[in-house]
GROMACS .gro file of C-alpha atoms in nm:
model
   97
    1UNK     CA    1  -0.425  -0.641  -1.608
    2UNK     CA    2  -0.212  -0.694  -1.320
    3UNK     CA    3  -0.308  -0.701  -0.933
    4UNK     CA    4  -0.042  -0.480  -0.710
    5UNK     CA    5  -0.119  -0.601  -0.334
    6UNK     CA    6   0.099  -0.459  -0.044
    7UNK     CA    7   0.096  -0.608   0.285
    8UNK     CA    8   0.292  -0.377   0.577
    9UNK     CA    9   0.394  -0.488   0.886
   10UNK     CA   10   0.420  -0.228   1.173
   11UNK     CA   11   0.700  -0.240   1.371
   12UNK     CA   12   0.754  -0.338   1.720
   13UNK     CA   13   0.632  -0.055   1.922
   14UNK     CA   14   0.464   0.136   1.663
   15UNK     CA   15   0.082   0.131   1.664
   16UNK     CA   16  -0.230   0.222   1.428
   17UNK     CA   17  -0.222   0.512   1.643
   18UNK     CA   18   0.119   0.624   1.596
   19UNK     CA   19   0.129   0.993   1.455
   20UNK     CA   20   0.318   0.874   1.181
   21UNK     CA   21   0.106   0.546   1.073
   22UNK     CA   22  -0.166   0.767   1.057
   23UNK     CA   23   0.011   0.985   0.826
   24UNK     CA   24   0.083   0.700   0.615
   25UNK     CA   25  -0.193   0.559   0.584
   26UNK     CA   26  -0.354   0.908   0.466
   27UNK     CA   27  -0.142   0.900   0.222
   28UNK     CA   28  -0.215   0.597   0.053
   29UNK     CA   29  -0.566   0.710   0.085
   30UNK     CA   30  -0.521   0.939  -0.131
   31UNK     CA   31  -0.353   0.794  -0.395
   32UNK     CA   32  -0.645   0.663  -0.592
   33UNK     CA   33  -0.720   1.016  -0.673
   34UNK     CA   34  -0.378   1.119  -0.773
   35UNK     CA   35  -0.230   0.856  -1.035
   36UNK     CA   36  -0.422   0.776  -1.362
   37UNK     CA   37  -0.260   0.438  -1.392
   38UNK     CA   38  -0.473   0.343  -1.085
   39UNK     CA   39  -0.771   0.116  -1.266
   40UNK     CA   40  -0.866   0.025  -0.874
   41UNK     CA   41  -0.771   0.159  -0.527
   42UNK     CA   42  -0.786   0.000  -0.177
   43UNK     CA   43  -0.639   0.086   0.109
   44UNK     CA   44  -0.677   0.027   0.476
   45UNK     CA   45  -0.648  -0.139   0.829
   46UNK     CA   46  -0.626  -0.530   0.891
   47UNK     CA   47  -0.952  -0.551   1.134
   48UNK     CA   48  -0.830  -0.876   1.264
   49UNK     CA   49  -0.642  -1.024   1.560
   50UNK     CA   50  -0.442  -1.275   1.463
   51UNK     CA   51  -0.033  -1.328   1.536
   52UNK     CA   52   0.042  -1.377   1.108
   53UNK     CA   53  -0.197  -1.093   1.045
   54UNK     CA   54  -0.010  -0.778   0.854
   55UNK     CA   55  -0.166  -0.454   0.989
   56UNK     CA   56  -0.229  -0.224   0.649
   57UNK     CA   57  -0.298  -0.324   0.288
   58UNK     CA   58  -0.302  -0.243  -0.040
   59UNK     CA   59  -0.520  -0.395  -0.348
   60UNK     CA   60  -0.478  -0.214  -0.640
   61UNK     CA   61  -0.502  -0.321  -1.045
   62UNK     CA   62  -0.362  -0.118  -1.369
   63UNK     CA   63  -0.355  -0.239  -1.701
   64UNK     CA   64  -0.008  -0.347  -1.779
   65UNK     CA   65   0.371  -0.323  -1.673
   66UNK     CA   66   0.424   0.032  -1.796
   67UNK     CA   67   0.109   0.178  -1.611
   68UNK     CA   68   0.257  -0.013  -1.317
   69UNK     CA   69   0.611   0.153  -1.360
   70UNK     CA   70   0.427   0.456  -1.403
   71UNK     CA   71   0.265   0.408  -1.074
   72UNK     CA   72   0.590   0.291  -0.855
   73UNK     CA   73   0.755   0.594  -1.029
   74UNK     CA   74   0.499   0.852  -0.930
   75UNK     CA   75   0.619   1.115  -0.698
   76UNK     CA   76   0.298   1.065  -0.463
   77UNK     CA   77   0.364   0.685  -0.459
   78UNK     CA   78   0.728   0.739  -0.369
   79UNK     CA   79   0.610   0.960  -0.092
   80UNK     CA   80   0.384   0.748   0.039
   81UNK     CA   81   0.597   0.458   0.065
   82UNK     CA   82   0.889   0.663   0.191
   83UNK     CA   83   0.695   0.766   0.506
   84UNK     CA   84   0.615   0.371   0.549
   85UNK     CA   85   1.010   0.255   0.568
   86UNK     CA   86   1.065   0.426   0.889
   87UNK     CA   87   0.797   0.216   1.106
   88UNK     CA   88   0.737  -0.093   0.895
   89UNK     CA   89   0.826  -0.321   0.687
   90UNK     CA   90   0.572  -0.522   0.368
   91UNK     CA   91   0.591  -0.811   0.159
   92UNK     CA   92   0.428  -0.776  -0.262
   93UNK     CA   93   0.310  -0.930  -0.518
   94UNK     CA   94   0.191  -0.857  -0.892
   95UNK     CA   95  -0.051  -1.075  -1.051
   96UNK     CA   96  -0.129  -1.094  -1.379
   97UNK     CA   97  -0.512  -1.134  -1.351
   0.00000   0.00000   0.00000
């Protein structure tokens, strides 16, 4: 099994509230629903206020490397991330859990 997590950063001057963070984060939302690969799906906003906080995250788990290609691949994930490059930027990791 391995652990996808996805920290994002908005950037300076964008909010939680911006038009198109909201839009983002909607559609991460609904990616659980749309890819197979997805074993487990959470998305959502940091609730804390701290100055190394990252504002939205992702914890999700599939079962190997190929459902995880299969997930980056997926035309929804692509999507979804695409809308994310224009107001912030994220660090990841995969775990092999």
């Amino acid at each position: 099994m391995i652990r996808h997590l996805v920290l994002f950063k908005l950037n300076d001057g964008v909010g939680k509230d911006d038009p198109r963070a909201l839009a983002g984060a909607k559609a991460f939302e609904e990616l659980g629903a749309l890819i197979p690969e997805l074993r487990e799906w959470e998305c959502g906003w940091n609730i804390t206020e701290r100055d190394i906080a990252h504002d939205f995250a992702i914890n999700s788990l599939v079962e190997d490397r190929d459902a995880l290609a299969a997930y980056l691949g997926h035309p929804a994930h692509q999507a979804a991330a695409g809308q994310w490059r224009s107001f912030a930027t994220w660090v990841i990791a995969d775990l092999e859990v």
